Structures are given as structure tokens and as C-alpha cells.
C-alpha positions as CSV (number, residue, x, y, z in Angstrom):
1,M,-25.3,30.2,38.1
2,E,-23.3,32.5,35.7
3,L,-22.6,31.4,32.2
4,T,-18.9,31.6,32.8
5,N,-19.3,28.7,35.3
6,L,-19.7,26.4,32.3
7,N,-16.0,26.3,31.7
8,K,-14.7,22.9,32.4
9,D,-11.4,21.1,32.0
10,R,-11.4,19.7,28.4
11,K,-8.5,17.3,29.5
12,Q,-11.1,15.2,31.4
13,K,-11.8,11.9,29.9
14,K,-15.5,12.3,30.3
15,K,-16.9,15.7,29.8
16,P,-19.9,16.7,31.9
17,S,-23.2,17.0,30.1
18,F,-24.7,20.7,30.5
19,D,-28.4,21.2,30.7
20,L,-28.7,24.7,29.4
21,G,-32.5,24.7,29.9
22,T,-32.3,24.2,33.7
23,M,-28.9,26.0,34.3
24,V,-29.4,29.2,32.3
25,Y,-33.2,29.8,32.0
26,G,-34.3,27.8,34.9
27,K,-36.7,25.6,32.8
28,V,-37.6,22.0,33.2
29,P,-36.0,20.1,30.2
30,P,-38.6,18.9,27.4
31,Q,-40.5,15.8,28.4
32,A,-43.6,14.0,27.9
33,K,-43.8,11.7,31.0
34,D,-47.7,10.8,30.4
35,L,-46.9,9.8,27.0
36,E,-44.2,7.6,28.2
37,E,-46.3,5.7,30.4
38,A,-48.9,5.4,27.7
39,V,-46.5,3.9,25.2
40,L,-45.1,1.4,28.0
41,G,-48.5,0.5,29.0
42,A,-49.6,0.0,25.2
43,M,-46.6,-2.3,24.7
44,M,-47.8,-4.6,27.5
45,L,-51.4,-4.7,26.4
46,E,-50.9,-5.5,22.6
47,K,-48.2,-7.9,21.3
48,N,-47.5,-6.1,18.0
49,A,-47.1,-2.7,19.7
50,F,-43.4,-3.2,20.6
51,D,-42.4,-3.8,16.8
52,V,-43.8,-0.3,16.1
53,V,-42.2,1.5,19.0
54,I,-38.7,-0.1,18.5
55,E,-38.3,1.4,14.9
56,I,-38.7,4.9,16.6
57,L,-37.4,4.8,20.1
58,K,-34.4,3.6,22.1
59,S,-34.3,3.3,25.8
60,E,-32.3,6.7,26.2
61,C,-35.2,8.5,24.6
62,F,-37.4,8.1,27.8
63,Y,-36.9,10.8,30.2
64,V,-37.8,9.0,33.3
65,E,-35.1,6.6,34.4
66,A,-37.4,4.0,35.6
67,H,-39.2,4.0,32.2
68,Q,-35.7,3.4,30.5
69,R,-35.2,0.2,32.8
70,I,-38.9,-1.1,31.8
71,F,-38.3,-0.5,28.1
72,N,-35.1,-2.4,28.4
73,A,-36.8,-5.2,30.1
74,I,-39.6,-5.2,27.5
75,Q,-36.8,-5.4,24.9
76,G,-35.1,-8.1,26.7
77,L,-38.2,-10.3,26.5
78,A,-38.8,-9.4,22.7
79,N,-35.1,-10.8,22.0
80,K,-35.9,-13.8,23.8
81,S,-39.1,-14.2,22.0
82,Q,-41.0,-14.4,25.2
83,P,-44.5,-12.8,25.4
84,I,-44.8,-9.3,26.7
85,D,-47.4,-8.5,29.4
86,I,-47.6,-7.1,33.0
87,L,-46.5,-10.5,34.7
88,T,-43.7,-11.2,32.3
89,V,-42.3,-7.6,32.4
90,A,-42.5,-7.6,36.3
91,E,-40.5,-11.0,36.5
92,E,-37.9,-9.7,33.9
93,L,-37.3,-6.7,36.1
94,R,-37.2,-9.1,39.2
95,S,-34.5,-11.1,37.5
96,R,-32.5,-8.2,36.6
97,G,-32.8,-6.9,40.4
98,E,-34.4,-3.7,39.2
99,L,-38.2,-4.3,40.1
100,E,-38.0,-2.1,43.3
101,Q,-36.0,0.6,41.5
102,V,-38.8,1.1,39.0
103,G,-41.5,1.4,41.8
104,G,-42.3,-2.5,42.1
105,A,-45.1,-4.4,40.4
106,Y,-47.6,-1.9,41.4
107,Y,-46.0,0.8,39.3
108,V,-45.6,-1.7,36.4
109,T,-49.4,-2.4,36.6
110,K,-50.4,1.2,36.9
111,L,-48.9,1.9,33.4
112,T,-51.4,-0.2,31.8
113,N,-54.2,2.1,33.5
114,A,-52.8,5.1,31.4
115,V,-53.9,3.7,28.0
116,V,-56.9,1.9,26.6
117,S,-55.3,0.5,23.4
118,A,-52.2,1.1,21.1
119,A,-54.1,2.7,18.6
120,H,-52.1,6.0,18.7
121,I,-48.6,4.4,19.8
122,E,-46.7,5.6,16.7
123,A,-47.8,9.2,17.0
124,H,-47.0,9.1,20.9
125,S,-43.6,7.3,20.3
126,R,-42.7,10.4,17.8
127,I,-43.4,13.0,20.2
128,I,-41.4,11.3,22.9
129,L,-38.4,11.3,20.2
130,Q,-39.1,14.9,19.5
131,K,-38.7,15.7,23.2
132,F,-35.5,13.6,23.5
133,I,-34.0,15.3,20.5
134,Q,-34.8,18.7,22.1
135,R,-33.0,17.6,25.2
136,E,-30.1,16.5,23.3
137,L,-29.7,19.6,21.5
138,I,-29.8,21.5,24.7
139,R,-27.0,19.3,26.1
140,I,-24.9,19.7,23.2
141,S,-25.3,23.5,23.1
142,G,-24.3,23.5,26.6
143,E,-21.2,21.6,25.8
144,I,-20.3,23.7,22.9
145,I,-20.8,26.9,24.9
146,G,-18.5,25.7,27.7
147,D,-15.9,24.6,25.2
148,A,-16.0,27.9,23.4
149,Y,-15.3,29.7,26.5
150,E,-12.2,27.6,27.0
151,D,-9.0,29.6,25.6
152,S,-7.2,26.6,24.5
153,T,-10.1,25.5,22.2
154,D,-9.3,25.3,18.4
155,V,-12.2,26.6,16.9
156,F,-12.0,24.2,13.8
157,D,-11.9,21.3,16.2
158,L,-14.9,22.9,18.0
159,L,-16.8,22.9,14.6
160,D,-15.9,19.5,13.7
161,D,-17.0,18.4,17.2
162,A,-20.4,20.2,17.0
163,E,-21.1,18.7,13.5
164,S,-20.3,15.2,14.4
165,K,-22.3,15.3,17.5
166,L,-25.3,16.7,15.6
167,F,-25.0,14.4,12.9
168,E,-25.0,11.5,15.6
169,I,-28.5,12.5,16.7
170,T,-29.7,12.4,12.9
171,N,-27.9,9.1,12.2
172,N,-28.9,7.3,15.3
173,H,-32.7,8.7,15.8
174,L,-34.0,10.1,12.5
175,R,-34.0,7.0,10.3
176,K,-35.7,7.0,7.1
177,D,-38.8,4.8,6.6
178,Y,-39.6,2.1,4.1
179,N,-40.7,2.9,0.5
180,T,-43.7,1.2,-1.2
181,I,-42.8,-0.3,-4.6
182,D,-45.1,1.9,-6.5
183,S,-43.2,5.0,-5.2
184,V,-39.8,3.5,-6.1
185,L,-41.1,2.5,-9.4
186,V,-42.2,6.0,-10.3
187,N,-38.6,7.4,-9.5
188,T,-36.9,4.5,-11.3
189,I,-39.0,4.9,-14.5
190,K,-38.4,8.7,-14.3
191,R,-34.6,8.0,-14.1
192,I,-34.6,5.7,-17.1
193,E,-36.5,8.1,-19.3
194,D,-34.1,10.7,-18.3
195,L,-31.3,8.6,-19.2
196,R,-32.9,7.7,-22.5
197,Q,-33.6,11.2,-23.5
198,R,-29.9,12.1,-22.9
199,N,-28.7,9.3,-25.2
200,E,-25.5,9.1,-23.2
201,D,-23.5,5.9,-22.3
202,I,-22.0,7.4,-19.2
203,T,-24.6,7.9,-16.5
204,G,-22.2,8.6,-13.6
205,V,-19.0,10.6,-13.1
206,P,-16.7,9.8,-16.1
207,S,-13.3,8.4,-15.4
208,G,-11.6,9.7,-18.5
209,F,-10.8,6.2,-19.8
210,S,-13.3,5.1,-22.5
211,E,-12.7,1.3,-21.9
212,L,-13.2,1.8,-18.3
213,D,-16.4,3.6,-18.7
214,K,-17.8,1.0,-20.9
215,V,-17.8,-1.4,-18.0
216,T,-18.7,1.2,-15.2
217,Y,-20.7,3.6,-17.2
218,G,-19.0,6.2,-14.9
219,W,-18.6,6.4,-11.2
220,Q,-22.2,6.0,-9.7
221,N,-23.7,7.8,-7.0
222,T,-23.8,6.0,-3.5
223,D,-21.3,3.6,-4.6
224,L,-18.1,2.8,-2.6
225,I,-15.4,2.0,-4.8
226,I,-12.1,0.3,-3.4
227,L,-8.9,0.9,-5.6
228,A,-6.2,-1.4,-4.2
229,A,-2.5,-2.3,-5.0
230,R,0.8,-3.1,-3.6
231,P,2.9,-0.1,-2.8
232,A,4.5,1.9,-5.5
233,V,2.3,0.4,-8.4
234,G,0.6,3.8,-9.0
235,K,-2.5,4.0,-6.8
236,T,-2.1,7.6,-6.0
237,A,-1.1,8.5,-9.6
238,F,-4.2,6.7,-10.9
239,A,-6.6,8.3,-8.5
240,L,-5.2,11.8,-9.2
241,N,-5.9,11.0,-13.0
242,L,-9.6,10.0,-12.0
243,A,-9.7,13.3,-10.1
244,R,-8.3,15.3,-12.8
245,N,-10.4,13.8,-15.5
246,A,-13.6,14.2,-13.6
247,A,-12.9,17.9,-12.6
248,M,-11.7,18.8,-16.1
249,H,-14.1,16.9,-18.2
250,P,-15.0,19.1,-21.3
251,T,-18.7,18.4,-21.0
252,K,-19.5,17.0,-17.7
253,P,-17.0,18.8,-15.0
254,T,-17.6,17.4,-11.6
255,G,-16.4,18.9,-8.2
256,V,-14.0,16.3,-6.7
257,A,-12.7,16.4,-2.9
258,V,-9.2,14.5,-2.5
259,F,-8.4,13.5,1.0
260,S,-4.6,12.6,1.2
261,L,-3.5,11.1,4.5
262,E,0.0,10.1,3.0
263,M,1.1,13.0,1.0
264,S,1.1,16.9,1.3
265,A,-1.3,19.0,-0.9
266,A,1.9,20.4,-2.5
267,Q,3.2,17.1,-3.5
268,L,-0.2,16.1,-5.0
269,V,-0.4,19.3,-7.1
270,Q,3.0,18.7,-8.5
271,R,1.7,15.3,-9.6
272,I,-1.5,16.7,-11.3
273,L,0.8,19.5,-12.8
274,S,3.0,16.8,-14.3
275,A,0.2,15.0,-15.8
276,E,-1.7,18.0,-17.3
277,S,1.5,19.7,-18.6
278,E,3.3,16.5,-19.5
279,I,6.5,17.6,-18.1
280,W,8.5,15.1,-16.1
281,L,7.7,15.0,-12.3
282,E,11.3,14.9,-11.4
283,K,11.8,18.2,-13.0
284,I,8.9,20.0,-11.6
285,A,9.8,18.6,-8.0
286,R,13.4,20.0,-8.4
287,G,12.5,23.2,-10.1
288,K,15.0,22.1,-13.0
289,M,13.0,23.4,-16.0
290,E,14.1,25.3,-19.1
291,E,12.3,28.4,-20.0
292,H,10.2,26.8,-22.7
293,E,9.0,24.1,-20.0
294,M,8.1,26.9,-17.6
295,K,5.7,28.5,-20.5
296,Q,4.4,25.1,-21.0
297,L,3.9,24.6,-17.4
298,Y,2.0,27.8,-17.1
299,A,0.0,27.5,-20.4
300,R,-1.0,23.9,-20.2
301,G,-0.8,23.2,-16.4
302,I,-1.4,26.1,-14.3
303,Q,-3.9,28.1,-16.1
304,R,-6.1,25.2,-16.8
305,L,-5.9,23.6,-13.3
306,A,-6.6,26.9,-11.6
307,Q,-10.4,26.8,-12.7
308,A,-10.8,23.1,-11.9
309,P,-13.2,22.3,-9.1
310,L,-10.7,20.2,-7.2
311,F,-10.5,20.5,-3.3
312,I,-7.5,19.0,-1.6
313,D,-7.4,18.3,2.2
314,D,-4.0,16.8,3.5
315,S,-5.0,16.6,7.2
316,A,-3.0,13.6,8.9
317,A,-4.5,11.0,10.9
318,L,-8.0,12.0,9.8
319,N,-10.8,10.0,11.6
320,I,-14.1,9.2,10.1
321,F,-16.1,11.8,11.9
322,E,-13.9,14.6,10.7
323,L,-14.1,13.3,7.3
324,R,-17.8,13.0,7.3
325,A,-18.1,16.7,8.6
326,K,-15.7,17.9,5.9
327,C,-17.5,16.2,3.2
328,R,-20.8,17.5,4.2
329,R,-19.5,21.1,4.3
330,L,-17.9,20.6,0.8
331,K,-21.3,19.2,-0.6
332,N,-23.2,22.2,0.9
333,K,-20.8,24.8,-0.1
334,H,-19.4,23.5,-3.7
335,N,-21.8,20.7,-4.3
336,I,-18.9,18.1,-5.0
337,G,-19.8,15.1,-7.0
338,M,-16.9,12.8,-6.1
339,I,-14.5,11.9,-3.1
340,I,-11.3,10.3,-3.2
341,I,-9.5,9.1,0.0
342,D,-5.7,8.1,0.0
343,Y,-5.7,5.7,1.8
344,L,-8.1,3.7,3.9
345,Q,-5.7,2.2,6.2
346,L,-4.3,5.6,7.3
347,M,-7.7,6.6,8.6
348,S,-8.5,6.3,12.3
349,G,-12.0,5.4,13.7
350,S,-14.0,7.5,16.1
351,G,-11.6,7.0,19.1
352,E,-14.4,5.3,20.9
353,G,-14.4,1.6,22.0
354,K,-10.9,1.2,23.4
355,G,-11.1,-2.5,23.2
356,T,-11.7,-2.9,19.5
357,N,-8.8,-4.2,17.4
358,R,-7.6,-2.7,14.2
359,E,-9.7,-4.9,12.1
360,Q,-13.0,-4.0,13.8
361,E,-11.8,-0.3,13.5
362,I,-11.5,-0.7,9.6
363,S,-14.7,-2.4,9.4
364,T,-16.3,0.6,11.1
365,I,-14.5,3.1,8.7
366,S,-15.6,1.2,5.5
367,R,-19.2,0.9,7.0
368,N,-19.2,4.6,7.6
369,L,-17.8,5.5,4.2
370,K,-20.6,3.4,2.4
371,G,-23.1,5.3,4.7
372,L,-21.5,8.6,3.7
373,A,-21.7,7.8,-0.1
374,K,-25.5,7.2,0.3
375,E,-25.9,10.4,2.5
376,L,-24.3,12.6,0.3
377,Q,-25.3,10.8,-3.1
378,V,-21.9,10.8,-4.5
379,P,-19.3,8.0,-5.5
380,I,-16.3,7.4,-3.0
381,I,-13.2,6.0,-4.2
382,A,-11.0,4.8,-1.3
383,L,-7.5,3.6,-1.9
384,S,-6.3,0.6,0.0
385,Q,-3.2,-1.4,0.5
386,L,-2.8,-5.0,-0.3
387,S,-1.4,-7.8,2.1
388,R,2.2,-9.4,1.4
389,A,0.3,-12.4,0.4
390,V,0.5,-11.3,-3.1
391,E,4.5,-11.5,-2.9
392,Q,4.2,-15.1,-1.6
393,R,2.4,-16.7,-4.5
394,G,5.5,-17.5,-6.6
395,S,6.8,-15.7,-9.8
396,K,4.8,-17.4,-12.4
397,E,3.1,-15.1,-14.9
398,G,-0.2,-14.0,-13.7
399,S,0.5,-15.6,-10.2
400,R,0.8,-12.3,-8.4
401,V,-2.5,-10.7,-9.8
402,P,-4.2,-9.3,-6.8
403,Q,-7.3,-11.1,-5.2
404,L,-10.2,-10.0,-3.0
405,S,-8.7,-12.1,-0.3
406,D,-5.5,-9.9,-0.4
407,L,-7.3,-6.8,0.9
408,R,-5.4,-5.8,4.0
409,E,-6.8,-5.9,7.6
410,S,-10.4,-6.6,7.0
411,G,-13.0,-8.7,5.0
412,A,-15.4,-6.0,5.6
413,I,-13.9,-3.8,3.0
414,E,-14.7,-6.4,0.4
415,Q,-18.3,-6.8,1.9
416,D,-19.2,-3.0,2.1
417,A,-17.7,-2.0,-1.4
418,D,-19.9,-1.8,-4.5
419,M,-16.8,-2.2,-6.6
420,V,-13.2,-3.4,-5.9
421,M,-10.7,-2.7,-8.6
422,F,-6.9,-4.0,-8.6
423,L,-3.9,-2.2,-10.3
424,Y,-1.6,-4.9,-11.5
425,R,1.7,-3.8,-13.3
426,P,3.7,-6.6,-14.6
427,E,6.8,-4.3,-14.8
428,Y,6.6,-4.0,-11.0
429,Y,7.6,-7.6,-10.9
430,D,10.3,-7.2,-13.5
431,I,8.2,-8.8,-16.2
432,S,8.6,-6.8,-19.6
433,Q,7.4,-9.3,-22.1
434,S,4.3,-11.3,-22.3
435,A,4.4,-15.1,-22.8
436,E,3.9,-14.4,-26.5
437,G,7.0,-12.0,-26.5
438,E,5.1,-8.8,-26.7
439,N,6.7,-5.8,-25.2
440,I,4.4,-5.0,-22.2
441,K,6.5,-2.2,-20.7
442,G,4.2,0.3,-18.9
443,L,1.2,-2.1,-19.0
444,T,-1.2,-1.6,-16.0
445,E,-4.2,-3.8,-15.6
446,V,-7.2,-2.5,-14.0
447,K,-9.0,-5.5,-12.8
448,I,-12.5,-5.1,-11.7
449,A,-12.8,-8.0,-9.1
450,K,-16.3,-7.1,-7.7
451,H,-19.1,-5.0,-9.4
452,R,-22.5,-5.0,-7.7
453,N,-24.1,-3.5,-10.7
454,G,-21.9,-4.7,-13.7
455,S,-19.5,-7.3,-15.1
456,L,-16.0,-8.2,-14.1
457,E,-13.7,-7.0,-16.7
458,T,-9.9,-6.2,-16.9
459,V,-9.0,-2.9,-18.7
460,K,-5.6,-2.3,-20.1
461,L,-3.9,0.9,-19.7
462,K,-0.4,2.3,-20.1
463,A,1.5,3.9,-17.3
464,L,3.7,7.0,-18.0
465,L,4.7,7.4,-14.4
466,H,7.5,9.8,-15.3
467,I,4.7,12.3,-16.0
468,Q,2.2,10.7,-13.6
469,K,-0.3,9.8,-16.3
470,F,-2.3,7.0,-17.6
471,I,-3.5,6.6,-21.1
472,G,-5.3,3.8,-22.9
473,W,-2.9,0.8,-23.9
474,E,-3.5,1.2,-27.6
475,E,-3.0,5.2,-27.5
476,D,0.3,6.8,-28.6
477,P,2.0,8.6,-25.7
478,Y,2.6,11.4,-27.9
479,G,-0.5,11.1,-30.1
480,G,-4.1,12.3,-29.9
481,V,-4.8,12.9,-26.0
482,G,-1.3,12.6,-24.9
483,L,0.3,15.1,-27.7
484,P,1.8,18.2,-26.0
485,S,1.1,21.6,-27.6
486,G,3.2,22.7,-30.4
487,S,4.6,21.1,-33.5
488,W,5.6,17.5,-33.3
489,T,7.4,15.5,-36.0
490,P,7.7,11.7,-36.1
491,V,11.2,10.5,-36.3
492,G,13.2,7.2,-36.1
493,G,10.3,5.0,-37.4
494,D,7.6,4.4,-40.1
495,S,3.8,4.6,-39.6
496,G,3.5,1.8,-42.2
497,A,3.6,-1.9,-41.7
498,G,6.9,-3.3,-40.7
499,G,8.2,0.1,-39.5
500,G,10.1,0.6,-36.4
501,E,8.9,2.2,-33.2
502,K,7.8,5.7,-33.7
503,L,9.0,8.6,-31.5
504,Y,8.5,12.3,-31.6
505,I,10.4,15.3,-31.1
506,Q,9.0,19.0,-30.8
507,T,10.2,21.2,-33.4
508,G,12.6,24.0,-32.1
509,S,12.3,22.5,-28.7
510,K,15.2,22.2,-26.2
511,M,13.6,19.1,-24.6
512,N,15.8,16.1,-24.1
513,N,16.2,13.8,-27.0
514,L,13.9,10.8,-26.2
515,Q,15.8,8.2,-27.9
516,D,19.0,8.9,-25.7
517,D,17.0,8.5,-22.4
518,D,17.2,4.9,-21.2
519,D,14.6,5.8,-18.4
520,A,11.7,6.6,-20.8
521,P,9.0,4.1,-20.1
522,F,8.0,3.8,-23.8
């Protein structure tokens, strides 16, 4: 048969599986029938053999269909805690109506003659698995060839599809074995010694906020961190601050991948430029900037950000398989150290399981994100929406602070996450003063509600959302880290005790007078 005959209609719901070995080369697919018989026979001879095999093989790993049915019958007996031998397996197959299909009781009995004991059952099982993986690679290769010949095929979809299928083989059939305590101790002690020699408090990816890093010690590898808040509180702005702080850290710059399912890459870059250059986002978005502001944008924003290891993907309706494939490529090519997803509820599942509801789909997504963090050895920060239950708790101070039960659509998010952080901004609910009369305009509380490896704390930050920036609550918006370049002079206040609120103007600048702007959030 010619290779061009492999073209099939991609619109079909179920694609045919191509066996490249038999169709193109006329070869028999890789198989080990004799070992399959030996493994099945050993499981019916020794009761502990099943526990060894089930960690390596699944029913689809067997080449002979009759062997798949017999394995399923043995697994069914094990699930019911019934003994496994020739008689019980034959009876289980009879109850399923499959005894004659596998060759009758005679064939089941014949299997035990193929082996004397279960001494080498693990080695035999691994050979069977190898043959199965070879057959799967042949099948997947045939499907890819057929799709590649299709003119309407998008090459990037083809790449993602190929990667996801290959990863599925690895994820489902090449599982990591257990570790003994002594090997884990050696690696743990080595890590502790390395941390001692570094003499650093931050052991993970720095957040850029000292008070937050004191609690988290940086974002740790393999952790799934959920950042949740109500709409318009500042989730995206805060997440972009975390990305910018990590990628542009003076001593520990880290590659960061940002997946935005809600906003375009251009909108995200505008926000990052606003925070870095400290020019109002509204001016950047509208392009209404003075000449000196354009110079400031280039000097403090564009030139510095151009060198940052930041990677932005704004693909809409991204599913978990596509995300996994893209992250794997970024890790291999750019060695990214952190992943940010904005936001979780906009992601879709694998597209399989049509009967599943949205809660089950979100559960699958969160479980896969945790698995991806462990696979790539990076922290993943996933933004999440909160339910409207927050708004229904009354208007008393503190009553609308988010809780774990407010996470939207699935309790699995709370279970899978290593850390859950909530953003709470009293100003969002028109609260500008604390119970003690203190001005809390701009106050943003980062409440750590779940922390598997640390304490539960609340960190206070100040939101300067006009420039999409967060700073420490005690920091001066125009002092220290937040002070734009140039010569700045304090006006309208006294730094001593009893002085008024201190404002700053830039010497020789044409910037708007801050005390005349009612919208300034400080």
C-alpha cells in the first residue's frame, strides 16, 4: 500500500490507528506472546505475583486480545480480594461471558504450564511493556504521517498533538519507582548543606516583596500556588509584578513563562511597562505622553525589559495538553524557572470525557498543573476567580476577606495546591479607613490561607494600580525602590514628626502636579 493512502479525513470523530510496521514495511508488530503467557501463568501460581505486575502493566499492554481479557479477570478478582488461581480465573471469565472467547478453561490451564515459578516475573513484565511502547510509537508515528500529508493540517497543532500523545505514553506507562529512605536522606542532606553554604534566606524564586519572601522563602520548585481574588482587585497586576520581579532580579534572574487566557500580549506588556517606567497605564494605553515621558519609557522601561527572560503566550482557550507541551518546550529551550497562568477557570480540559461536568474538568486541570510542576521542577502560579459568596457575607469590616471555601467551581483546587493566597483590598468595598481611623487607601492584604511547607500569614502591600505596581505597605511610593530616575524634591510636607503628608515633584519635569490629581491613590 502506498504511503499516500495514509491520508484520512481529520473531521472524523475517531481517527483510525495506523500500524506503520505492517502497512509500510510488512513487518509484524513488536510482541512477546510467550512472555505474556508466562506472566499470566505466574500470577495464577503465586498470590504475590499480581502486586508486582500491576505496578508495571495494564491490560492494553498485552498484544493478544485473549490475554487482555484474562488479565482483566485477574484484576477483577484482586479488586474483590478473592484468591487468584486457575479455577477462580476461569470462573471469573465465565461470569463475564468471556471464557469461550479466550479459548476455554483448557487455555487458562495451559498458561500455567508455560512457567515454573514467578521468579523472573518483573523482568518479563518490563519486556512486555517495552514491546507495547514500541507498538504505540509505531501507531502514533503512523497517525502523524497521515495528518502531515493532510493539506488542511496546522503544523503547530500537529506538533502539539504529537507531543501530547508521546507524553501520554510516558505519563501512563513509565512511572517512577519508589525511593529508599537512605537515598532520599543523601539528597536531602546535600540540599541542606548547599543552602547553608549559600547563607541565603530565599531558597526559591524571589517574589520581590521582602515580607512575602520571609514567609515563603521564595516560590519553591514543584509547588502549585493559587492566587485568588474577586474580579478587578488586582490579580493580574500582582502576578505581573511577580513575573517582572523574578525575571529582573539583580542577583537571581529567573526565566518566567506567562500564559494569559484573558488579555492579549500587548496589553500585558503595557502593564509591565507602566510598572517598570512608573508612567500611568492610561497614558501608555492611549499614547498620550509628553516627550520626557517617552524618554523615561525607553530608558526605564523598554531598554531594561528587552533583556528580561520573560515569555508571554496569549493563546485563547488553552487546554491542559497544549499548556503542558508549550511549557515543556520552554523548559528545554530557555530553562524557565516559573510559570504563571491567568487564569485557571478559562482553561479547558483534554476534550475527552463528554459526560464530565465543569467541576470535574477543573479538578483534572488542577491535578495536571500539580503534576506539571513536579515534572518540570518549577513553581506554577495559577490565578483563580472567587465565587460571589464573598459578596453575600455582609458589609462589616473583615467579613469579606476571602476564605478557602470561596474558591470557585472545585474543591480540588484547594486540595491540589501547595499554597493558596488571597488578595483582599478594602478599597474595593469602599473602605478607606480602618477601625482605628487609619488611612488604608491602597492597602492590599496578601492572605496566605494554605501553606503546606510554612506558616499562614497576612502580608500588607500598597497597590499603585495607576502604574500597575505593588510596593511594601511601609514604603514611600516615590522613595527608595519606587523613586523614578531624576532629581526629586519633597514638597507640601515635613519629614519630621507632626508634618503633613509628603509629596514629591520632579525638578524640571512637565509631569502633572500630584496634589492637583484627585485620582492619585496615595
